[in-house]
CSV table of C-alpha atoms and ligand atoms in Angstrom, one decimal:
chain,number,residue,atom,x,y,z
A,1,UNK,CA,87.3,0.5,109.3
A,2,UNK,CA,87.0,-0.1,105.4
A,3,UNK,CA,88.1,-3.9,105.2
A,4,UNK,CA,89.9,-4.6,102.0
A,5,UNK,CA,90.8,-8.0,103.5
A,6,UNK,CA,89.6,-11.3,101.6
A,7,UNK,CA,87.4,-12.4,104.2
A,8,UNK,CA,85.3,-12.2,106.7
A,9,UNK,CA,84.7,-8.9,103.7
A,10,UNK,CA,82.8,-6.1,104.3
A,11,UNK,CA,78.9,-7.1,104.3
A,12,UNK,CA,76.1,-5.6,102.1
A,13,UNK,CA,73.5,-3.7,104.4
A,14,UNK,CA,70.5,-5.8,103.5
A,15,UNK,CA,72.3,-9.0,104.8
A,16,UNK,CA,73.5,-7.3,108.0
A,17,UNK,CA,70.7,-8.2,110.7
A,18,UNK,CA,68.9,-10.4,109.0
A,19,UNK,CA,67.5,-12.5,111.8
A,20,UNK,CA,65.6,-9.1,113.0
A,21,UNK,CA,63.3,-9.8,109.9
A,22,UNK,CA,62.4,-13.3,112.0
A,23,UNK,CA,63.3,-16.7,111.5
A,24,UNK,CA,62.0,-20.4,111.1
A,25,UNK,CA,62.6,-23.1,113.1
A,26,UNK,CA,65.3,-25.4,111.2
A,27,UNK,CA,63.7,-28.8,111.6
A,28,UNK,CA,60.5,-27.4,109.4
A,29,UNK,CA,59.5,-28.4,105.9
A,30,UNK,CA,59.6,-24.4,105.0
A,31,UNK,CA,63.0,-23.6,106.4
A,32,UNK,CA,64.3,-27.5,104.7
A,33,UNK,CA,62.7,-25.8,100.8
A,34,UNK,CA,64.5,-22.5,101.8
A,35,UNK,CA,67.3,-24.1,102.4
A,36,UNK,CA,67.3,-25.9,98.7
A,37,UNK,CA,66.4,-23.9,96.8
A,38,UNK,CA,69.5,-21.7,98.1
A,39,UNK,CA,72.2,-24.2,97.6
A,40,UNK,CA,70.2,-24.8,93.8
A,41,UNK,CA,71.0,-21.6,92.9
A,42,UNK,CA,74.4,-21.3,94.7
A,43,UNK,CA,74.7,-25.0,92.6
A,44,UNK,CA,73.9,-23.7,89.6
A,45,UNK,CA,76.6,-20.5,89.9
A,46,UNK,CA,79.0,-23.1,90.4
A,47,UNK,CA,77.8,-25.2,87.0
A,48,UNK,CA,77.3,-27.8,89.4
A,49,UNK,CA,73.5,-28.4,88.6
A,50,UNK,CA,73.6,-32.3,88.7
A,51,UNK,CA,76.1,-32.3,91.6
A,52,UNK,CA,74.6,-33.1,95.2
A,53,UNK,CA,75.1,-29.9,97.2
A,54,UNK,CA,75.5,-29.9,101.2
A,55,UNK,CA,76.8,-27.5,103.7
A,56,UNK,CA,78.2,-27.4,106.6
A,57,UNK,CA,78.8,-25.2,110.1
A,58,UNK,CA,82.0,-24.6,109.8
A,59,UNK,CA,85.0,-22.2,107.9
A,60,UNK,CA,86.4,-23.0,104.9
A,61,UNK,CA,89.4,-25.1,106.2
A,62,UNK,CA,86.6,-27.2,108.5
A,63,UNK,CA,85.1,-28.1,105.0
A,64,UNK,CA,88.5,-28.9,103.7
A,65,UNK,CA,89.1,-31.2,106.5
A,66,UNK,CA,86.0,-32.9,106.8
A,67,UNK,CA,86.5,-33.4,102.8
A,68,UNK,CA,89.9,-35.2,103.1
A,69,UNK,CA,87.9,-37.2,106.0
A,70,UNK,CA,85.1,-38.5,103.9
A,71,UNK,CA,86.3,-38.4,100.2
A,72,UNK,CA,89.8,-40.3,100.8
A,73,UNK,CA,90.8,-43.8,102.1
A,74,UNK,CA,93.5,-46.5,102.5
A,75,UNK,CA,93.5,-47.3,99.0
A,76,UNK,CA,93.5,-43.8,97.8
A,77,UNK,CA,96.7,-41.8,96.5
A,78,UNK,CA,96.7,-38.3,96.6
A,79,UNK,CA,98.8,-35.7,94.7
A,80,UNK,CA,98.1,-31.9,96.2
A,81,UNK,CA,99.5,-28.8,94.1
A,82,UNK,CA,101.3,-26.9,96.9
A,83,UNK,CA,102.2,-23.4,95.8
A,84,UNK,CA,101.2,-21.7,98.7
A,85,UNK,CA,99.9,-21.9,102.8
A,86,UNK,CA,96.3,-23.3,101.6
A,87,UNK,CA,98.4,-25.9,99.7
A,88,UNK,CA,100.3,-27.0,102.4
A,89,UNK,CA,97.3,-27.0,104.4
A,90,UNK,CA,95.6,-29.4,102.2
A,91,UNK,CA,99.7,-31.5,102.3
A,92,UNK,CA,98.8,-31.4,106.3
A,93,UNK,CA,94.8,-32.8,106.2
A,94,UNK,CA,96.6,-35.5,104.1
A,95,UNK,CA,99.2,-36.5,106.5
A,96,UNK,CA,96.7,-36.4,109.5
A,97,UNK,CA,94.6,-38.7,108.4
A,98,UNK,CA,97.5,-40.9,107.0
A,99,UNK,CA,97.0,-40.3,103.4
A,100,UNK,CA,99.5,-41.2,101.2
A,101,UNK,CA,100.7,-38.3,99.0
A,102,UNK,CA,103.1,-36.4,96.8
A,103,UNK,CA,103.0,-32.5,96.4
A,104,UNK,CA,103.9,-30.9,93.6
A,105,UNK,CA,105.7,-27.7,95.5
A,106,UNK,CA,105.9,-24.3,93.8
A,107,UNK,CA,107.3,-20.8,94.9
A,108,UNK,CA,104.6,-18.2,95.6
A,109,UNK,CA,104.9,-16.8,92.1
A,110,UNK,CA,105.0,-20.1,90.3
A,111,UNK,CA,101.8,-21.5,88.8
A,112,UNK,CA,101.3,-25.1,87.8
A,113,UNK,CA,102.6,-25.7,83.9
A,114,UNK,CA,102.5,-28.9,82.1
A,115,UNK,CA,106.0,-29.9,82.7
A,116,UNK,CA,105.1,-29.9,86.4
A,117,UNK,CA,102.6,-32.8,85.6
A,118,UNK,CA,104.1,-34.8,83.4
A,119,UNK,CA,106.3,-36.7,86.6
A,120,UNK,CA,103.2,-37.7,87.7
A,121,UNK,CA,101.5,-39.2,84.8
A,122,UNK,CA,100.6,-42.5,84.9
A,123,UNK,CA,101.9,-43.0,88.8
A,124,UNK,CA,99.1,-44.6,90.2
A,125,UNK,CA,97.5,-41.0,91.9
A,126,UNK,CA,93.4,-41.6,92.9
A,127,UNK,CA,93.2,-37.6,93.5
A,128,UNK,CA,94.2,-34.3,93.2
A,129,UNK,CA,94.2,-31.9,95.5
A,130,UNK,CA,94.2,-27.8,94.4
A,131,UNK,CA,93.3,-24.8,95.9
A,132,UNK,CA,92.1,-22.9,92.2
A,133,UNK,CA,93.1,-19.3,93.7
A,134,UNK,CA,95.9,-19.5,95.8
A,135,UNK,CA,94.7,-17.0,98.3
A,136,UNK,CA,98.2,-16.4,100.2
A,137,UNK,CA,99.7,-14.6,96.9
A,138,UNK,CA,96.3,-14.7,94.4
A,139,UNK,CA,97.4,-16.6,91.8
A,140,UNK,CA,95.1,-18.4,90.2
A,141,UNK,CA,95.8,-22.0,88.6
A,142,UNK,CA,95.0,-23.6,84.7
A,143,UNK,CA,92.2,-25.0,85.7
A,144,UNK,CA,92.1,-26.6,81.9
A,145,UNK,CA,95.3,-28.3,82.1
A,146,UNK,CA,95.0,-29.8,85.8
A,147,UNK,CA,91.0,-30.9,84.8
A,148,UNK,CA,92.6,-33.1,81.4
A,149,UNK,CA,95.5,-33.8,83.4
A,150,UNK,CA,92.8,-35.5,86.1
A,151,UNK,CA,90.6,-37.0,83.1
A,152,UNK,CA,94.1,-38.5,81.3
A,153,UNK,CA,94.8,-40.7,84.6
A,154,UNK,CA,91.2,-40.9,85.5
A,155,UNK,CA,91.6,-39.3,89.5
A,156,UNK,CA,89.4,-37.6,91.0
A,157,UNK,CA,89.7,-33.7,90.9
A,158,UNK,CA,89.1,-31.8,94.3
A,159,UNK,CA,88.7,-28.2,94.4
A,160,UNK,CA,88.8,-25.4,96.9
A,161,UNK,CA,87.1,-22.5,95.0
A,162,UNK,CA,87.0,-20.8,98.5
A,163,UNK,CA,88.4,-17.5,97.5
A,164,UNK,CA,87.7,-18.0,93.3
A,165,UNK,CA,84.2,-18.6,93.7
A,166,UNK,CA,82.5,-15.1,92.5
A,167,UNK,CA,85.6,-13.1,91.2
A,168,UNK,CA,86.3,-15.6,87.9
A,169,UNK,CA,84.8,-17.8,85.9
A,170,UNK,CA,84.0,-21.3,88.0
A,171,UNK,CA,82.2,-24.3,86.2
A,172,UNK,CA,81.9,-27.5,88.0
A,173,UNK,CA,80.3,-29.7,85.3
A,174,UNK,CA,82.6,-28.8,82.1
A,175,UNK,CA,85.5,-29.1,83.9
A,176,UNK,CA,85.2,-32.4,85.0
A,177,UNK,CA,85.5,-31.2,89.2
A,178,UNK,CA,84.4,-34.1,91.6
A,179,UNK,CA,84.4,-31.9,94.8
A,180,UNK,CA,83.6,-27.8,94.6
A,181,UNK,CA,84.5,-26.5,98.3
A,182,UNK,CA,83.2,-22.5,99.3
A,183,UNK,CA,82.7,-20.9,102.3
A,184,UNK,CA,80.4,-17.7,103.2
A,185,UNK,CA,82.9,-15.1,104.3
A,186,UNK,CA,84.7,-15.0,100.8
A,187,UNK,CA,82.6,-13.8,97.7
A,188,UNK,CA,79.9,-14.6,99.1
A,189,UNK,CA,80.0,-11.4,101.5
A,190,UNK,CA,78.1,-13.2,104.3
A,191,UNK,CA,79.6,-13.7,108.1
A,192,UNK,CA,82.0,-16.6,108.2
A,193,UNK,CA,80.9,-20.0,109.2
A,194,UNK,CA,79.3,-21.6,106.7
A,195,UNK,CA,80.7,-23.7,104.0
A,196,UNK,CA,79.1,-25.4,100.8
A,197,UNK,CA,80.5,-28.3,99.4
A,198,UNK,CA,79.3,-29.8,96.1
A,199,UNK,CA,80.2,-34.0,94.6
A,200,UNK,CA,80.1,-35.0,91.0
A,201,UNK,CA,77.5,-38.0,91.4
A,202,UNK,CA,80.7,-40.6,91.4
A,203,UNK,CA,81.8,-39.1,94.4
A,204,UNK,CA,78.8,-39.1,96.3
A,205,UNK,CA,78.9,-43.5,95.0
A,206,UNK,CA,82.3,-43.6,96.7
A,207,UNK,CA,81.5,-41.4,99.5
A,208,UNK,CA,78.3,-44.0,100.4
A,209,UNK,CA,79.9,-46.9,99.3
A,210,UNK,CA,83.2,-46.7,101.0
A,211,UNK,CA,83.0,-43.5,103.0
A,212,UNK,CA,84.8,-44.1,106.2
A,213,UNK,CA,85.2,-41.0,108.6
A,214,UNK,CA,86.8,-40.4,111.8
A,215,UNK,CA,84.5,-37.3,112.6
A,216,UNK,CA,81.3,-38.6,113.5
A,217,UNK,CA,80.0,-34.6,112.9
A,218,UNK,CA,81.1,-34.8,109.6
A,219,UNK,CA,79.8,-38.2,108.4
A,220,UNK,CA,78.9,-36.9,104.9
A,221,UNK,CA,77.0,-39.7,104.2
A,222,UNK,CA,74.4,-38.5,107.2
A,223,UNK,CA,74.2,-34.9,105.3
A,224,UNK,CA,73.9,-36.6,101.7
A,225,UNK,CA,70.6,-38.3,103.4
A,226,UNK,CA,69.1,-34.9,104.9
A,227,UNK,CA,69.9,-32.5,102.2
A,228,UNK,CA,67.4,-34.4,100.5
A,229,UNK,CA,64.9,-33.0,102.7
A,230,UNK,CA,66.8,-29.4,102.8
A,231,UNK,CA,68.0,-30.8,106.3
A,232,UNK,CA,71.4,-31.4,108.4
A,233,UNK,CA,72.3,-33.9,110.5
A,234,UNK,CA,72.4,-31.3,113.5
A,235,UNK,CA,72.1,-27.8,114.2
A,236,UNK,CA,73.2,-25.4,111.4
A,237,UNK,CA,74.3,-22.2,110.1
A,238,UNK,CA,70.9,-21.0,110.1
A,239,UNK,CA,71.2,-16.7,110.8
A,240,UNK,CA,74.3,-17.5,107.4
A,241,UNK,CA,71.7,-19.3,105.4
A,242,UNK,CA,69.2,-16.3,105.6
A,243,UNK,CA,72.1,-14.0,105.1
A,244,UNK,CA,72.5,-16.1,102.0
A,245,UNK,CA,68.9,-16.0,100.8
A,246,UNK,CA,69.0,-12.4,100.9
A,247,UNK,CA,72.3,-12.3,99.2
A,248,UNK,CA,71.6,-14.5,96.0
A,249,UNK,CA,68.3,-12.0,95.6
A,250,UNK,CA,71.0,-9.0,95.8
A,251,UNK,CA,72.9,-10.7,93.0
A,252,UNK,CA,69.8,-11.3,91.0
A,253,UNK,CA,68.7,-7.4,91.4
A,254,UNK,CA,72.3,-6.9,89.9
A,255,UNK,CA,71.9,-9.1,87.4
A,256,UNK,CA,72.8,-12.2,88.4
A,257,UNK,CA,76.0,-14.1,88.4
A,258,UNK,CA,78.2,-13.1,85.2
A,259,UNK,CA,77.0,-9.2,86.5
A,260,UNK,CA,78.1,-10.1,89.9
A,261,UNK,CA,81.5,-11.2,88.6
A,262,UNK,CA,82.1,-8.4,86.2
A,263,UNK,CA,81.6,-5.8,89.7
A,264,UNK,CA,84.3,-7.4,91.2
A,265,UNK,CA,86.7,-7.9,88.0
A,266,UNK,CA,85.8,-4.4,87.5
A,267,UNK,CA,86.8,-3.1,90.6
A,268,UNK,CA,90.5,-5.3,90.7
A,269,UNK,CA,91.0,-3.8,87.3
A,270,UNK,CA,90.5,-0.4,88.0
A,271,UNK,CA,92.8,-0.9,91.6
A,272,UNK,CA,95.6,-2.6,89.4
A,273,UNK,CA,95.6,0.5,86.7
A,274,UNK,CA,95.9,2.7,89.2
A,275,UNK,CA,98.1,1.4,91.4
A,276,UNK,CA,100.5,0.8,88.3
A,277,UNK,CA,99.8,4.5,87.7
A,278,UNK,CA,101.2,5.2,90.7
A,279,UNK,CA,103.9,3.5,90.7
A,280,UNK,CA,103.0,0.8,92.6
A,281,UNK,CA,104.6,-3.2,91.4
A,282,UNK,CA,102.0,-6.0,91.0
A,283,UNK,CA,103.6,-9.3,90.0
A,284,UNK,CA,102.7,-10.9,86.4
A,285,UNK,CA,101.6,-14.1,87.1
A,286,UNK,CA,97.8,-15.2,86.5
A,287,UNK,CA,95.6,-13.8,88.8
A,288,UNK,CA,92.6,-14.4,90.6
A,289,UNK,CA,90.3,-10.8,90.3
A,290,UNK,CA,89.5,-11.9,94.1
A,291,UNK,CA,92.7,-10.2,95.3
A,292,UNK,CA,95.7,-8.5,94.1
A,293,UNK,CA,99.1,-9.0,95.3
A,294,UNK,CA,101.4,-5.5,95.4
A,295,UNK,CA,105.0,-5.6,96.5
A,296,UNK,CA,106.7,-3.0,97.9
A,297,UNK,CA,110.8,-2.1,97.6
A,298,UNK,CA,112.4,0.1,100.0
A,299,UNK,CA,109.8,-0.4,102.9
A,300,UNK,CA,108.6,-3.4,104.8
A,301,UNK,CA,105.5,-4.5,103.4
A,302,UNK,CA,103.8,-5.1,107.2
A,303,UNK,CA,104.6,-2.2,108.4
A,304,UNK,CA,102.7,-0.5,105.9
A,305,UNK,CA,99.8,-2.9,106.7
A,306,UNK,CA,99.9,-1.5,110.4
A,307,UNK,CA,100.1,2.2,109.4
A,308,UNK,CA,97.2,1.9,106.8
A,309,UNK,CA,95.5,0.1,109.5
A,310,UNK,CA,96.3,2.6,112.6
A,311,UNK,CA,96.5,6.2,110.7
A,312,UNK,CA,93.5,5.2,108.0
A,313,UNK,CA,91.4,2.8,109.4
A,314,UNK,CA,91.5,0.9,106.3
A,315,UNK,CA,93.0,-3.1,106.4
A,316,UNK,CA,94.4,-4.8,103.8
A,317,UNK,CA,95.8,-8.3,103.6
A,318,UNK,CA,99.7,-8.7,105.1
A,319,UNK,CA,100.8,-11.7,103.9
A,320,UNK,CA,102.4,-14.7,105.9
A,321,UNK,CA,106.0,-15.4,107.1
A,322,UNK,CA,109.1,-14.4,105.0
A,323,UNK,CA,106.7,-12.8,102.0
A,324,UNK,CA,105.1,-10.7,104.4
A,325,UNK,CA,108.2,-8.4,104.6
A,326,UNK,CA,107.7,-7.5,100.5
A,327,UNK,CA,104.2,-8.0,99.3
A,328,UNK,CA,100.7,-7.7,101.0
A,329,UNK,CA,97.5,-8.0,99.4
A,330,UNK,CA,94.1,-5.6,97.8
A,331,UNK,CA,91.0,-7.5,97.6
A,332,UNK,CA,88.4,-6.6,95.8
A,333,UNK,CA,85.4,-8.8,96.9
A,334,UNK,CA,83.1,-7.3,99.6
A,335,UNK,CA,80.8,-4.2,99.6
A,336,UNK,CA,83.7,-1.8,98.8
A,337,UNK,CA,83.4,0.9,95.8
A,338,UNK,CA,85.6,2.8,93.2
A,339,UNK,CA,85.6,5.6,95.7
A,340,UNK,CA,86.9,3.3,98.1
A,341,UNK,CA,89.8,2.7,95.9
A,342,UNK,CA,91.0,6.1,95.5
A,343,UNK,CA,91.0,6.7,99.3
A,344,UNK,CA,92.8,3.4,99.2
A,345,UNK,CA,95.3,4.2,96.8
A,346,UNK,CA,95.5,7.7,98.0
A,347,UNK,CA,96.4,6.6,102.2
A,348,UNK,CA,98.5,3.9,100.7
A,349,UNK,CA,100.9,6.4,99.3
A,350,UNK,CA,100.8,8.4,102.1
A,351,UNK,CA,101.7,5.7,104.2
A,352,UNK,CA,103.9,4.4,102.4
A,353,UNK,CA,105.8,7.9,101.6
A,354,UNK,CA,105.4,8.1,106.0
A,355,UNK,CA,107.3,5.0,106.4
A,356,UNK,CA,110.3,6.2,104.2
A,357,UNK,CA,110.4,9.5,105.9
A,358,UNK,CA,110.5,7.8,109.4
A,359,UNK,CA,113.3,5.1,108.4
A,360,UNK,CA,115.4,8.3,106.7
A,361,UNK,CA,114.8,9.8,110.0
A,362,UNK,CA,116.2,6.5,112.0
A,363,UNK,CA,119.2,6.3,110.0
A,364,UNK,CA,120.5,10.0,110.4
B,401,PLP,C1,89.9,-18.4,103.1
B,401,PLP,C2,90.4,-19.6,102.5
B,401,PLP,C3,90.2,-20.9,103.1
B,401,PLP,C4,89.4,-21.0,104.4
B,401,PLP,O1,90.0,-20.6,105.5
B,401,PLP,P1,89.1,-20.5,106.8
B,401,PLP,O2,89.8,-19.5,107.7
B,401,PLP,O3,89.0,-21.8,107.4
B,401,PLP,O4,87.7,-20.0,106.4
B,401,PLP,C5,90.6,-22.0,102.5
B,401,PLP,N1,91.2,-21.9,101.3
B,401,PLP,C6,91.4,-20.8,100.6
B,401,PLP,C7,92.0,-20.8,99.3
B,401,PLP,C8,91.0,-19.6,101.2
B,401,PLP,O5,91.2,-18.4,100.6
């Protein structure tokens, strides 16, 4: 099966079976210095060199949770850009731990513009809430305008850069972010599990000093105390942090980060002037290179999925409820090449071209 899906993505052979090279013990001095100097380097892709870097055993939305937990209290305010199902997933953290907060709700083709803010200036909001690449249809937010937007009414700025991290340009530190959230199955192209989660230093003061939890796993607090040490409160993600060791040297051997990037952005462009090529519509709004969203008229979208999937053994990304029915999603991260593409592109045709025959066929 060649997985074209955002995540878990199709793994790089030299992090596959890592363990079999052996392991260390987690609670020892070499595995805790193995363990730093990862997340330093992961820190310093991220521009997030003077930021305290932790991570965790658990997906993506487990991070996003346990952030909501730790970073937000009673007197806190959020405001959550919703333009998609991670959006609303961040709306529903809020709610469950009794947040209070406003959402700023957009279609799945709408991206956050000034006049979207400007209600909300001045309103008393402690924190923002965005998810930078909208991963249900790829768009990718101005990071520029919600970062002065957060510095004009002095809140906190909390970003998932689950699915951005790796496929476009991500800097912590210039853009003024206060929480960075990733997980391993997304750019990373390591098994999923593991998340990394990175505080601007005034964070981590108002995580310690009024940090108040209701998971006693998550008590960031506990992990801000052991990461000095390379450490976790209890047993981690250790076969994902090897997977991750060997992965940062793979993306050194390439040439490190911006070289990383430039595979991937490469690859999207070279899927999105083909599939135009062919025909194919991709919508115009700013996108993340992590994925691209195509829309299909005359044929439903999921079924398309399935006979890609069933005929091809290739899987792309259907997309949820309603949209589903129109548009699925290409991603581009994971150990897939050009020549992957063209079979892509090629199959998709042909399954889509299979589809219309068989619905001509129903109808007569
Ligand atoms: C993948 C993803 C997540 C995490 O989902 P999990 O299934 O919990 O790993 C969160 N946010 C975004 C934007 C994502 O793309």
């Amino acid at each position: 099966m060649k997985q074209f899906i955002v995540g878990p993505v199709e793994m790089y052979p030299s992090t596959k079976n890592v363990l079999e090279k052996g392991y260390t013990y987690f609670r020892t001095q070499e595995y805790g210095n193995m363990v730093k100097e990862c997340l330093a380097k992961v820190a310093k892709m991220m521009g997030a060199e003077n930021c305290t870097t932790i991570y965790l055993a658990a997906s993506g939305t487990g991070a996003m949770d346990a952030v909501v937990d730790n970073c937000m209290g009673e007197n806190d305010k959020a405001l959550v850009i919703n333009g998609g199902s991670f959006g609303h997933r961040f709306c529903e953290l809020l709610k469950w731990y009794n947040i209070p907060y406003d959402s700023i709700n957009l279609e799945w083709n709408e991206v956050i513009e000034a006049k979207d803010l400007e209600p909300y200036e001045n309103k008393g909001y402690t924190a923002l809430f965005v998810n930078l690449d909208e991963t249900s249809s790829g768009k990718l937010y101005d990071i520029k305008l919600i970062s002065d937007f957060c510095k004009r009414n002095n809140m906190y700025l909390i970003v998932d850069a689950i699915s951005t991290f790796l496929a476009d340009d991500y800097d912590m530190e210039k853009w003024g972010i206060d929480v960075t959230i990733i997980s391993s199955q997304k750019g990373l192209c390591l098994s999923p599990g593991m998340s990394i989660v990175a505080f601007s230093k005034r964070m981590v003061d108002k995580i310690n000093r009024e940090g108040n939890p209701n998971s006693y796993y998550f008590d960031f607090k506990s992990y801000f105390k052991n990461i000095e040490r390379g450490q976790t409160p209890f047993t981690t993600t250790v076969s994902i942090m090897y997977e991750l060791k060997d992965m940062l040297e793979l993306i050194e051997k390439a040439g490190g980060k911006d070289a990383w990037i430039k595979i991937v952005q490469d690859k999207a462009n070279y899927f999105r002037k083909r599939a135009t090529e062919s025909g194919l519509t991709i919508p115009d709004y700013p996108k993340s290179y992590t994925v691209t969203p195509v829309v299909l008229e005359g044929v439903n979208a999921n079924d398309v999925v399935k006979y890609l999937r069933e005929n091809y053994e290739i899987c792309v990304n259907p997309c949820g409820g309603e949209l589903g029915n129109k548009m699925f999603r290409v991603a581009h991260i994971g150990n897939t090449t050009m020549s992957d593409i063209d079979d892509l592109l090629e199959n998709l045709l042909l399954s889509i071209n299979a589809i219309k025959v068989k619905q001509l066929q129903g109808v007569s």
